CSV table of C-alpha atoms in Angstrom, one decimal:
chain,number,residue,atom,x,y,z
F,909,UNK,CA,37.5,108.2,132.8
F,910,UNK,CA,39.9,106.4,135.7
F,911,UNK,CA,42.8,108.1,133.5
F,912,UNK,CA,41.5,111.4,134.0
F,913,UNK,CA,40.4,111.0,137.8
F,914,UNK,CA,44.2,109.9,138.0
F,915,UNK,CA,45.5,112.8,136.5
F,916,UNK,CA,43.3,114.7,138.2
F,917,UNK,CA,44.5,113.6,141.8
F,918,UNK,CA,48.0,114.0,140.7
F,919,UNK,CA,47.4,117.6,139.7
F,920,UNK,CA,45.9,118.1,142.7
F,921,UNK,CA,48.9,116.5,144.9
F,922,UNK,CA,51.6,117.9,143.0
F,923,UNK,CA,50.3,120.4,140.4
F,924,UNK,CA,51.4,123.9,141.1
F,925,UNK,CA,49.1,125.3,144.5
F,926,UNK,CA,51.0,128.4,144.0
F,927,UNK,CA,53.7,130.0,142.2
F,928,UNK,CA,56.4,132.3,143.9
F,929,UNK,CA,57.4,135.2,141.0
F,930,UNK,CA,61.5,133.8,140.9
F,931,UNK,CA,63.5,132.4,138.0
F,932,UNK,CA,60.7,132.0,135.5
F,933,UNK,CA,58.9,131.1,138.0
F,934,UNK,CA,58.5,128.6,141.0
F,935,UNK,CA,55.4,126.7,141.0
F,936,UNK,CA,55.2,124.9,144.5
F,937,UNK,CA,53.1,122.2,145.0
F,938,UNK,CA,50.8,121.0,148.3
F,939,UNK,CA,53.2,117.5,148.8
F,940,UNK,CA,56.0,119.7,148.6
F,941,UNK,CA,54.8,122.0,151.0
F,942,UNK,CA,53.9,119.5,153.5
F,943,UNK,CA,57.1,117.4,153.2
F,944,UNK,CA,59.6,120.0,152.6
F,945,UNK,CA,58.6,121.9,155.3
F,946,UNK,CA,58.6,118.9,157.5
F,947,UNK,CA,61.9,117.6,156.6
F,948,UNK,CA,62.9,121.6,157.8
F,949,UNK,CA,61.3,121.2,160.9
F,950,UNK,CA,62.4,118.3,162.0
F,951,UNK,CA,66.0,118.6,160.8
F,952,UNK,CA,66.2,121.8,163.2
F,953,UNK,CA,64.4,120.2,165.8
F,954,UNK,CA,67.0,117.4,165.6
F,955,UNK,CA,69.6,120.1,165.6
F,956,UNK,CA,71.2,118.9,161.9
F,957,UNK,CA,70.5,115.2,162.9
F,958,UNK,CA,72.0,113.8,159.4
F,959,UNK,CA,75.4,115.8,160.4
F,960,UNK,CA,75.7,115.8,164.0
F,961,UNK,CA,74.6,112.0,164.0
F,962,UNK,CA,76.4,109.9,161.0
F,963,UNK,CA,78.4,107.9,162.9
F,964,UNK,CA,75.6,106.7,165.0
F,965,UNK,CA,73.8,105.8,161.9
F,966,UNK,CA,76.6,103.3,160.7
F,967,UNK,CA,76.7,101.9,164.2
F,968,UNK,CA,73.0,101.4,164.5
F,969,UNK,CA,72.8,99.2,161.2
F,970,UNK,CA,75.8,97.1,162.2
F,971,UNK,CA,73.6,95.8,165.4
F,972,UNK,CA,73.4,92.0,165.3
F,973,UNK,CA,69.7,90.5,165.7
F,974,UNK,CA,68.1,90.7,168.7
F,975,UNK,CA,65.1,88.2,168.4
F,976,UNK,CA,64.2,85.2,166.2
F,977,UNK,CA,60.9,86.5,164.4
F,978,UNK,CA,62.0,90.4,163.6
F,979,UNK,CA,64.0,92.0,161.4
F,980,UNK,CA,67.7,93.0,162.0
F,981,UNK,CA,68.4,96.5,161.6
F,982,UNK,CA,70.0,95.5,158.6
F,983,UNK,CA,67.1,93.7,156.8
F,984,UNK,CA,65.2,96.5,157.5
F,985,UNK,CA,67.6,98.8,155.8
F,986,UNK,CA,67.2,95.8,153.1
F,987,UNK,CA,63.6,95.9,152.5
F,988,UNK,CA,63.3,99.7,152.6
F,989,UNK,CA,65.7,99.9,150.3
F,990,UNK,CA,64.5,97.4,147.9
F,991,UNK,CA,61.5,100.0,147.6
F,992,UNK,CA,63.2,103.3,147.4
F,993,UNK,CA,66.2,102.2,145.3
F,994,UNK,CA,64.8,100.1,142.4
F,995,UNK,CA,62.2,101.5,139.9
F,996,UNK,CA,62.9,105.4,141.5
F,997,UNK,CA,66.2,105.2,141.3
F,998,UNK,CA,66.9,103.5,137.8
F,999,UNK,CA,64.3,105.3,136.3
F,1000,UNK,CA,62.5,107.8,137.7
F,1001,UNK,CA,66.1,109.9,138.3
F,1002,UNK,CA,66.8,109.9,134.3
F,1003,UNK,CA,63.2,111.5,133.8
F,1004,UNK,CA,63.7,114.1,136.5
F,1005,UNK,CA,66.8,115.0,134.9
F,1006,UNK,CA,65.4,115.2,131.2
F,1007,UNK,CA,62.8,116.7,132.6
F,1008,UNK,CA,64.6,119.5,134.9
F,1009,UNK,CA,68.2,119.7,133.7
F,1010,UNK,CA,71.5,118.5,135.6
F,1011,UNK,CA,70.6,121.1,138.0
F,1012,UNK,CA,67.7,118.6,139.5
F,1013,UNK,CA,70.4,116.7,140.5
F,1014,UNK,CA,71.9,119.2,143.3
F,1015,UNK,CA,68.1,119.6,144.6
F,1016,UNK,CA,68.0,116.2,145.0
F,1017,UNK,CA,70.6,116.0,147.3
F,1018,UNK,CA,68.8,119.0,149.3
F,1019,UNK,CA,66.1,117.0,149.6
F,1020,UNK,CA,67.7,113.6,150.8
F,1021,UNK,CA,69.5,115.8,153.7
F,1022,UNK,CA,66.1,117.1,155.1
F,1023,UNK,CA,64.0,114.0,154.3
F,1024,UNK,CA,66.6,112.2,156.7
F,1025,UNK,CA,65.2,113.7,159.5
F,1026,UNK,CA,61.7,113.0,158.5
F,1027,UNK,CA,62.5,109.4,158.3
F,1028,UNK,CA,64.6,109.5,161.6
F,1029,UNK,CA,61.1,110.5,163.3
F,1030,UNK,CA,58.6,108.3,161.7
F,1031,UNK,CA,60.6,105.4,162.2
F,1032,UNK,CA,61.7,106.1,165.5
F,1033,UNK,CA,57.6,106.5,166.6
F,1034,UNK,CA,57.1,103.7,164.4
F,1035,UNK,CA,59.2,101.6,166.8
F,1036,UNK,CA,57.7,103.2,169.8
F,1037,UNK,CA,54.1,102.0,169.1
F,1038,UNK,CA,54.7,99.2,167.4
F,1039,UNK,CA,52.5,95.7,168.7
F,1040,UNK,CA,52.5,92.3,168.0
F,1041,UNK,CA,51.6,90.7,165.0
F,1042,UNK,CA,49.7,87.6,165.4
F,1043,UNK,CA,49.1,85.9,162.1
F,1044,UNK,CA,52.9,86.7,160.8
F,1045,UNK,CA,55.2,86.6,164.2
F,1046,UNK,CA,57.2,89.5,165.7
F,1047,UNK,CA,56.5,93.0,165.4
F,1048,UNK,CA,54.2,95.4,163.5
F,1049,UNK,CA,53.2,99.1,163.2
F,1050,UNK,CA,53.6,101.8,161.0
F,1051,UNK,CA,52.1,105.9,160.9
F,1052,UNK,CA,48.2,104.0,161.3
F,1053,UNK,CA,49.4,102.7,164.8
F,1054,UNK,CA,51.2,105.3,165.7
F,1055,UNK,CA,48.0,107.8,164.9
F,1056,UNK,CA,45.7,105.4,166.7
F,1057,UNK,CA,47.8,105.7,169.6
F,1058,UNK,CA,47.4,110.2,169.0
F,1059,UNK,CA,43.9,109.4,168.2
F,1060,UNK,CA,43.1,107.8,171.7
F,1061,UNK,CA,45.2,110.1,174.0
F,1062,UNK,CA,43.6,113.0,172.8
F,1063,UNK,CA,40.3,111.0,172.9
F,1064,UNK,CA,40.9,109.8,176.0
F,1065,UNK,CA,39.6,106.6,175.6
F,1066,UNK,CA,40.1,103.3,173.7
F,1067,UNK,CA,39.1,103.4,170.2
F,1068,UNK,CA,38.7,100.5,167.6
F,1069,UNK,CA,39.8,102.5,164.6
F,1070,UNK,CA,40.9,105.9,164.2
F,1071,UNK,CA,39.5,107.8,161.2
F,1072,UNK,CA,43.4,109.2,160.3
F,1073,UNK,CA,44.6,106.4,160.7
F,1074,UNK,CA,42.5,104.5,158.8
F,1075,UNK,CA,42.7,107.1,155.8
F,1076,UNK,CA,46.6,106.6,156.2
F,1077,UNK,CA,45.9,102.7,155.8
F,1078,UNK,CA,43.3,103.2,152.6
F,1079,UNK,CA,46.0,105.5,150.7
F,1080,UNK,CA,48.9,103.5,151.4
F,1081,UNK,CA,47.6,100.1,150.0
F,1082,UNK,CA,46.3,102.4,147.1
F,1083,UNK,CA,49.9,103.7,146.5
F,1084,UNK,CA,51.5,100.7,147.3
F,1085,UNK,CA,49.5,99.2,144.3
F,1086,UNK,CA,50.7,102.0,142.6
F,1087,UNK,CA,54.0,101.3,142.4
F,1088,UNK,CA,53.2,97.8,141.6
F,1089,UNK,CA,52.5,99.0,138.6
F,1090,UNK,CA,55.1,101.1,138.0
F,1091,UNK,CA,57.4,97.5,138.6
F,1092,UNK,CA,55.8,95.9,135.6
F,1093,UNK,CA,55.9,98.9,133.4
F,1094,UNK,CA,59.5,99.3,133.7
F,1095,UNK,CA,60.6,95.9,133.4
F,1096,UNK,CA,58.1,95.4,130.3
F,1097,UNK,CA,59.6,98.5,128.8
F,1098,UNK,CA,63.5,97.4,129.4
F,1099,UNK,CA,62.7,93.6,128.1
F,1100,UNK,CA,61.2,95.2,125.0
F,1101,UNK,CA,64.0,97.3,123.9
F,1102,UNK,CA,66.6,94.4,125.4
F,1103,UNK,CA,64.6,91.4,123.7
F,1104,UNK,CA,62.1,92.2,121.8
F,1105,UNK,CA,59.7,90.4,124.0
F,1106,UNK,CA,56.3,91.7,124.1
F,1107,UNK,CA,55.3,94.0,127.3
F,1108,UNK,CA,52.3,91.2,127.5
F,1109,UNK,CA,54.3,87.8,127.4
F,1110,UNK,CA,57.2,90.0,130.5
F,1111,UNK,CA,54.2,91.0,132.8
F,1112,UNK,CA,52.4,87.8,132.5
F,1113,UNK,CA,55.6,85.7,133.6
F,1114,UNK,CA,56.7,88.3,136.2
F,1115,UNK,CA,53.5,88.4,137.8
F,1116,UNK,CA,53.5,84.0,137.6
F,1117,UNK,CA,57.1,84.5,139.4
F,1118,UNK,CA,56.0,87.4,141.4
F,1119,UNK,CA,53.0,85.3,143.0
F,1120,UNK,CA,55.8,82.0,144.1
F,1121,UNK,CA,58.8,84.5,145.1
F,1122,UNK,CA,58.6,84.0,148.9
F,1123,UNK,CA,61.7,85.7,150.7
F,1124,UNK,CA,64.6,86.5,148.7
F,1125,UNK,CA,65.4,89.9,149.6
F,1126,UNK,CA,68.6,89.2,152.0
F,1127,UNK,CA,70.6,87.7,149.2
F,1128,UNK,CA,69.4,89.7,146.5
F,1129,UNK,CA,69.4,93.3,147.2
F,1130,UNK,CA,72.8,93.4,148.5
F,1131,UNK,CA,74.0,91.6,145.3
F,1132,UNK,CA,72.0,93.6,143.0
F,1133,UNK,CA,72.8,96.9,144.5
F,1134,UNK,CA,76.7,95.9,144.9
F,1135,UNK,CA,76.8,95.3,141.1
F,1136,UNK,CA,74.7,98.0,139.8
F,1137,UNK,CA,77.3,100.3,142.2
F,1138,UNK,CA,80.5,98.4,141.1
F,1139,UNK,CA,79.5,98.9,136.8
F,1140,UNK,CA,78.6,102.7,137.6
F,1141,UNK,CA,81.6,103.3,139.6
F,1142,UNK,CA,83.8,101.5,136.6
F,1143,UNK,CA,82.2,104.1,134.7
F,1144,UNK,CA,82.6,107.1,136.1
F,1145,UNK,CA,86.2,106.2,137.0
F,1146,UNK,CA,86.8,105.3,132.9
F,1147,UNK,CA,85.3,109.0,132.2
F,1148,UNK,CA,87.0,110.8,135.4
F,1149,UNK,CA,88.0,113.7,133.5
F,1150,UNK,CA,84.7,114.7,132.4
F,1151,UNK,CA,83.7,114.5,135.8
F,1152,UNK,CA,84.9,118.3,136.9
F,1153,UNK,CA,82.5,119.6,134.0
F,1154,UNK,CA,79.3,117.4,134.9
F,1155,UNK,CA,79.8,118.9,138.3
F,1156,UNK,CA,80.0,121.9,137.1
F,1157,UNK,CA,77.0,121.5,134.7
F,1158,UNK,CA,75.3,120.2,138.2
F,1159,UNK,CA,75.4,123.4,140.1
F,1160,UNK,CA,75.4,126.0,137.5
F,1161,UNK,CA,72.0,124.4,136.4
F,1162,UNK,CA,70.9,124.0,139.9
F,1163,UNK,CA,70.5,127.9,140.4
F,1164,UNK,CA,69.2,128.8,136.9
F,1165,UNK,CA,73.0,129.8,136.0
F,1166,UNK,CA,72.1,127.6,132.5
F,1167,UNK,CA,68.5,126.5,132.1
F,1168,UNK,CA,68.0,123.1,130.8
F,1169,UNK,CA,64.5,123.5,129.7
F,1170,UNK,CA,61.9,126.8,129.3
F,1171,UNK,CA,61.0,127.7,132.7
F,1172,UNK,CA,64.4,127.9,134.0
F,1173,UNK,CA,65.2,127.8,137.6
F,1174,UNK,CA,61.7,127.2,139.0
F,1175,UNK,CA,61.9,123.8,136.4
F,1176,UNK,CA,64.9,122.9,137.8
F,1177,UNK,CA,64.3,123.3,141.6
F,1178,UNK,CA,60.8,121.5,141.4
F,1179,UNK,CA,61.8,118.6,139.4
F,1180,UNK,CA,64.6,118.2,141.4
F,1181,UNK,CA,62.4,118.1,144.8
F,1182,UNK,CA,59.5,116.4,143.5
F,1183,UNK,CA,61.9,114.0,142.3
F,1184,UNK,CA,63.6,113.9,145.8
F,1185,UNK,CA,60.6,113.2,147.8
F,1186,UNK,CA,59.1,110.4,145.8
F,1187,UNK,CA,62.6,108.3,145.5
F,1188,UNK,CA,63.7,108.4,149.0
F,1189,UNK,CA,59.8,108.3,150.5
F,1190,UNK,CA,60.9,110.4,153.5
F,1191,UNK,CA,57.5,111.1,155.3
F,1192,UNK,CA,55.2,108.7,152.9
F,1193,UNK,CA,55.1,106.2,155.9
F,1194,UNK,CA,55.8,103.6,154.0
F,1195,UNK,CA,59.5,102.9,155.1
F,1196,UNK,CA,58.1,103.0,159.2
F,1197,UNK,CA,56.3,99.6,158.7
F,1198,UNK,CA,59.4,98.0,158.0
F,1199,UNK,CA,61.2,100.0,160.7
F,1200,UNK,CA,58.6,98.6,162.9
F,1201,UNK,CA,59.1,95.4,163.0
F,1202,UNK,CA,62.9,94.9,163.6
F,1203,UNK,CA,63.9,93.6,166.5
F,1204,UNK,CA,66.1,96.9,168.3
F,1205,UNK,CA,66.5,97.9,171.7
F,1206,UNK,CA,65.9,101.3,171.3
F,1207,UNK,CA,63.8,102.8,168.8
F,1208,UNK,CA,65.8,105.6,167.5
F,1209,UNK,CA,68.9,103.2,166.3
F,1210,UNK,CA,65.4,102.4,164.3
F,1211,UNK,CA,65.7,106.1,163.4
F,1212,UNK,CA,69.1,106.0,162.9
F,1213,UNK,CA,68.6,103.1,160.1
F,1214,UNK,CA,66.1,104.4,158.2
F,1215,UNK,CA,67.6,108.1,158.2
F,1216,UNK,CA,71.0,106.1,156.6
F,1217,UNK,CA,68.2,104.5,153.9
F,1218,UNK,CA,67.4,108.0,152.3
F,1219,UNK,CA,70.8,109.1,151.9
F,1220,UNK,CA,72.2,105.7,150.3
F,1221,UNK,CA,68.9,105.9,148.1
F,1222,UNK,CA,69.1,109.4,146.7
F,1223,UNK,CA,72.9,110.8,147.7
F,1224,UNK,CA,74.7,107.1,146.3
F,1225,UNK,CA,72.2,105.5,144.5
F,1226,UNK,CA,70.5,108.7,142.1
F,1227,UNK,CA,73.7,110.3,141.6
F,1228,UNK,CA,75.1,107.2,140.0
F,1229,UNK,CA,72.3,107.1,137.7
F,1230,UNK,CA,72.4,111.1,137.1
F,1231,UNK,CA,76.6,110.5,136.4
F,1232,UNK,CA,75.7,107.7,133.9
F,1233,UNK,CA,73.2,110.0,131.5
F,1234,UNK,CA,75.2,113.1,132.0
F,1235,UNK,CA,78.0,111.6,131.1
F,1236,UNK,CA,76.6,111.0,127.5
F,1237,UNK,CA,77.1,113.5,124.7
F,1238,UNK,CA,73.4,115.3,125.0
F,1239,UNK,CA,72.3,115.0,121.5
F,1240,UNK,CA,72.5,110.9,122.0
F,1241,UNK,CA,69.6,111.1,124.9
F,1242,UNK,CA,68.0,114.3,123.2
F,1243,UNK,CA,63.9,113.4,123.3
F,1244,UNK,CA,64.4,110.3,125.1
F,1245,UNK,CA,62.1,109.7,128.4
F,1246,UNK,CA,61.8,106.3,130.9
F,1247,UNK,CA,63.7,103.5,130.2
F,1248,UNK,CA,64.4,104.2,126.4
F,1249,UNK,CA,66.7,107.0,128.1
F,1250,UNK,CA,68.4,104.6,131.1
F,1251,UNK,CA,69.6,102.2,128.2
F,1252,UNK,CA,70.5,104.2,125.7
F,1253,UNK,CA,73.0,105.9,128.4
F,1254,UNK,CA,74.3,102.7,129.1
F,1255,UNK,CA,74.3,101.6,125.7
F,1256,UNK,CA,76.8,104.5,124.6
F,1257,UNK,CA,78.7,103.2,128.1
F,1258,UNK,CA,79.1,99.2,127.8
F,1259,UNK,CA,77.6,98.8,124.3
F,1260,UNK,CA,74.7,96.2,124.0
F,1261,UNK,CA,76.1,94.6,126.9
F,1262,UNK,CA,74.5,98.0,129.0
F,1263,UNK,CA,70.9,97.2,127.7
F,1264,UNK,CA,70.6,93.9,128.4
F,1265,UNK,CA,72.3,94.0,132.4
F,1266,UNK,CA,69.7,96.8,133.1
F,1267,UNK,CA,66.9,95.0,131.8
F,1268,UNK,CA,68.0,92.7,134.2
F,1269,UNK,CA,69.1,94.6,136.6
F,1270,UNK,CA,65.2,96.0,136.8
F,1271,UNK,CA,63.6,92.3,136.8
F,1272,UNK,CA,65.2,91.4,139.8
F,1273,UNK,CA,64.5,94.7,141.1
F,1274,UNK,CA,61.2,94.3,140.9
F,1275,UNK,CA,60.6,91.3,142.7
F,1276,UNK,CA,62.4,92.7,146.2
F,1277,UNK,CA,60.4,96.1,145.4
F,1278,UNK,CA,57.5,93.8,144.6
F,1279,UNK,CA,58.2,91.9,148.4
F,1280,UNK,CA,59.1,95.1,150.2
F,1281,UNK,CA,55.3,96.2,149.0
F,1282,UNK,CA,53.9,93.4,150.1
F,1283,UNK,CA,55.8,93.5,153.6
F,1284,UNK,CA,54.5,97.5,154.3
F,1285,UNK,CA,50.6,96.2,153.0
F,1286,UNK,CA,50.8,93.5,155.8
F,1287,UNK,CA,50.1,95.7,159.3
F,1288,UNK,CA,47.5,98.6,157.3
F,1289,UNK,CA,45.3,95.7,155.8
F,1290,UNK,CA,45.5,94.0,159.2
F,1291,UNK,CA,44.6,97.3,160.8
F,1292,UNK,CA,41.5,97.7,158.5
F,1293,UNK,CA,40.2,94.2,158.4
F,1294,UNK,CA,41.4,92.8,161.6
F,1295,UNK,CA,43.5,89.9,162.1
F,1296,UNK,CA,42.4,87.3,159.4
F,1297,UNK,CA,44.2,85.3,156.7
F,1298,UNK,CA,41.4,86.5,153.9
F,1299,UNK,CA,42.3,89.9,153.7
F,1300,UNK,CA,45.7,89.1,153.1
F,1301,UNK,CA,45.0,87.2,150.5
F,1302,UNK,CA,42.7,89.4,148.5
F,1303,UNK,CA,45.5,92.5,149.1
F,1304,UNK,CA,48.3,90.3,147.7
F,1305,UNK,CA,45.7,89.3,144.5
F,1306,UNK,CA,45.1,93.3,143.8
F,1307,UNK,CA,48.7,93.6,144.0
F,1308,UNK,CA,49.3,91.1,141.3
F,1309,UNK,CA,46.3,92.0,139.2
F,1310,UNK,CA,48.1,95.8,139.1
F,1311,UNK,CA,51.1,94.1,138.2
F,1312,UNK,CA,49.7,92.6,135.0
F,1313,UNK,CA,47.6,96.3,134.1
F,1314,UNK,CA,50.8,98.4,135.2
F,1315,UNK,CA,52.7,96.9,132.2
F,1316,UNK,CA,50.2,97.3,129.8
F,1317,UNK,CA,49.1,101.1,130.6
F,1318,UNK,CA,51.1,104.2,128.8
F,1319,UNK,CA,54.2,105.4,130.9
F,1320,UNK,CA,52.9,108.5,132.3
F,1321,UNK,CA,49.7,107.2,133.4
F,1322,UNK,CA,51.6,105.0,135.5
F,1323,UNK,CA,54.0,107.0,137.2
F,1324,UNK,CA,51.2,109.6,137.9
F,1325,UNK,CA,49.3,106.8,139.9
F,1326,UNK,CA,52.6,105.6,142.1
């Protein structure tokens, strides 16, 4: 029964709300309305922020810290990245691919540029309304401040609780737990086909590690995303001539020149977009309640940050993936999904070497995504319950107890909850 009401919601979010007669047809779903036309309006509004603006991005996330108890503008960029790259990234990109064709790739890209300027102006208004957190030190806020604060001016009074705002808390910690299970699945499945451990025995001791890991992400993001970059790079270099024809596979695909799969063109955009929006998280909020509690001296070199974090995440970080399985004869990855498909790529790459570094690679992935989640939970639960030690610790308990069901449920179950 919970499978089905899971599936249902999904359908619901990002099941077809209509289709537009084009290329087999485009089925466009409601998150895809709301976000892609958001990222459209607000990249006009910003007059081609991501463009006009680059430089100040790189400037803004070389600021030294300001304060002792926030974040720098570069652990910021740390800890939203440690959501959006990891599981998304290394995963999720290889199934959009399968699923869509090469061409998803190009869409992706599409997506990143106008979910820039989505993140730009949630994190810059998370910055603006951000308060102080009492129970943790320095800053925190986030899309259910920022609401509260909409909520009372056109109230015009003080409120204790916004109803938005509140919804935005309640489906945040829901999808936050969501992607704690997609964590566990991912790793289970990678040490299984590395190892042959058992998916029960990898949850069980990455939750045990999970629930000691205080705050590692400064060292080991950087490290992990450096290597991961470095080995794909080595790659793409060692198979540079193919290169010119993935490209080319890339953008013939990406306007139904050569469908990948029945459906054609509408297949290829959707997946590609769908794909888009969920890796980089432009306009989930979730990235904003990092953003708000960095210590900056003007909010929008907040902006600035977290508008660089969606284009490392989907324009570096999912084209190195994408390179690395399209660089593999097809008929090796033919009926492959998840990470059966990720290391099997990277077995035809670096040989058995490939299967066991990713497997890796993802279990230390999952502990900064694991944090990162944690980090975003703290200001919504705080919001909900008030300011209490309690509710902290029963969020951070759920979170754990989906770590242990996430790698024990089926593959598409899980993704359809995160």
């Amino acid at each position: 029964m919970l499978v089905n009401l899971i599936e249902s919601v999904y359908r619901l979010l990002w099941g077809d709300l209509f289709t537009i007669p084009l290329g087999g047809g485009i089925g466009i779903s409601f998150m895809v309305v709301l976000l892609f036309t958001a990222g459209i309006w607000f990249t006009c509004r910003t007059r081609l922020l991501p463009v006009r603006l680059f430089r100040d991005m790189i400037a803004a996330v070389c600021e030294k810290k300001q304060g002792r108890d926030g974040l720098s503008s570069f652990q910021t960029l740390v800890i939203s990245t440690a959501t959006r790259v990891g599981m998304g990234n290394l995963v999720g990109v290889v199934a959009a691919v399968s699923a869509g064709g090469a061409g998803a790739v190009f869409w992706m890209w599409v997506t990143a540029s106008l979910g820039a300027s989505t993140s730009f102006i949630e994190s810059t208004l998370a910055q603006k309304y951000r308060q102080p957190d009492p129970l943790y030190g320095g800053w925190r806020g986030g899309p259910a401040y920022y609401l509260h604060v909409l909520a009372e001016r056109r109230r015009g009074k003080k409120l204790k609780r916004s109803v938005v705002a509140a919804l935005f808390a309640v489906s945040g910690l829901i999808c936050w737990c969501g992607i704690s299970q997609v964590i566990s699945n991912s790793v289970s499945s990678a040490f299984e086909n590395a190892f042959h451990i058992p998916p029960l025995t990898t949850t069980l001791v990455l939750t045990a590690i999970a629930a000691v890991i205080v705050k590692s992400l400064d060292v080991m993001v950087p490290i992990m995303a450096v290597c991961y970059f470095v080995i794909t790079v080595g790659i793409v270099l060692f198979n540079l001539p193919k290169l010119p024809a993935v490209f080319g596979r890339i953008f013939a695909e990406a306007f139904g020149l050569r469908q990948a799969v029945a459906g054609g063109f509408g297949a290829v955009l959707m997946n590609g977009v769908k794909r888009g929006l969920f890796s980089n998280e432009a306009g989930s909020g979730s990235a904003p309640c990092a953003a708000a509690a960095a210590e900056c001296d003007d909010p929008v070199k907040m902006g600035f940050v977290q508008a660089l974090g969606v284009l490392i995440d989907t324009v570096v970080i999912c084209s190195c993936t994408a390179f690395l399985m399209l660089l593999v004869p097809q008929e090796i990855t033919e009926g492959l999904a998840g990470m059966d498909l990720l290391q099997t790529a990277l077995q035809y790459h670096l040989g058995g070497f490939g299967v066991v570094f990713i497997a890796a690679t993802l279990a230390l992935f999952s502990f900064s995504t694991f944090l990162g989640v944690l980090y975003y939970a703290r200001g919504n639960v705080a919001y909900l319950c008030g300011d209490n030690w309690w509710s902290q610790t029963v969020y951070k308990l759920i979170a754990l107890a989906m770590l242990v069901i996430g790698g024990m449920q089926a593959y598409t179950v899980v993704w359809d909850l995160g």
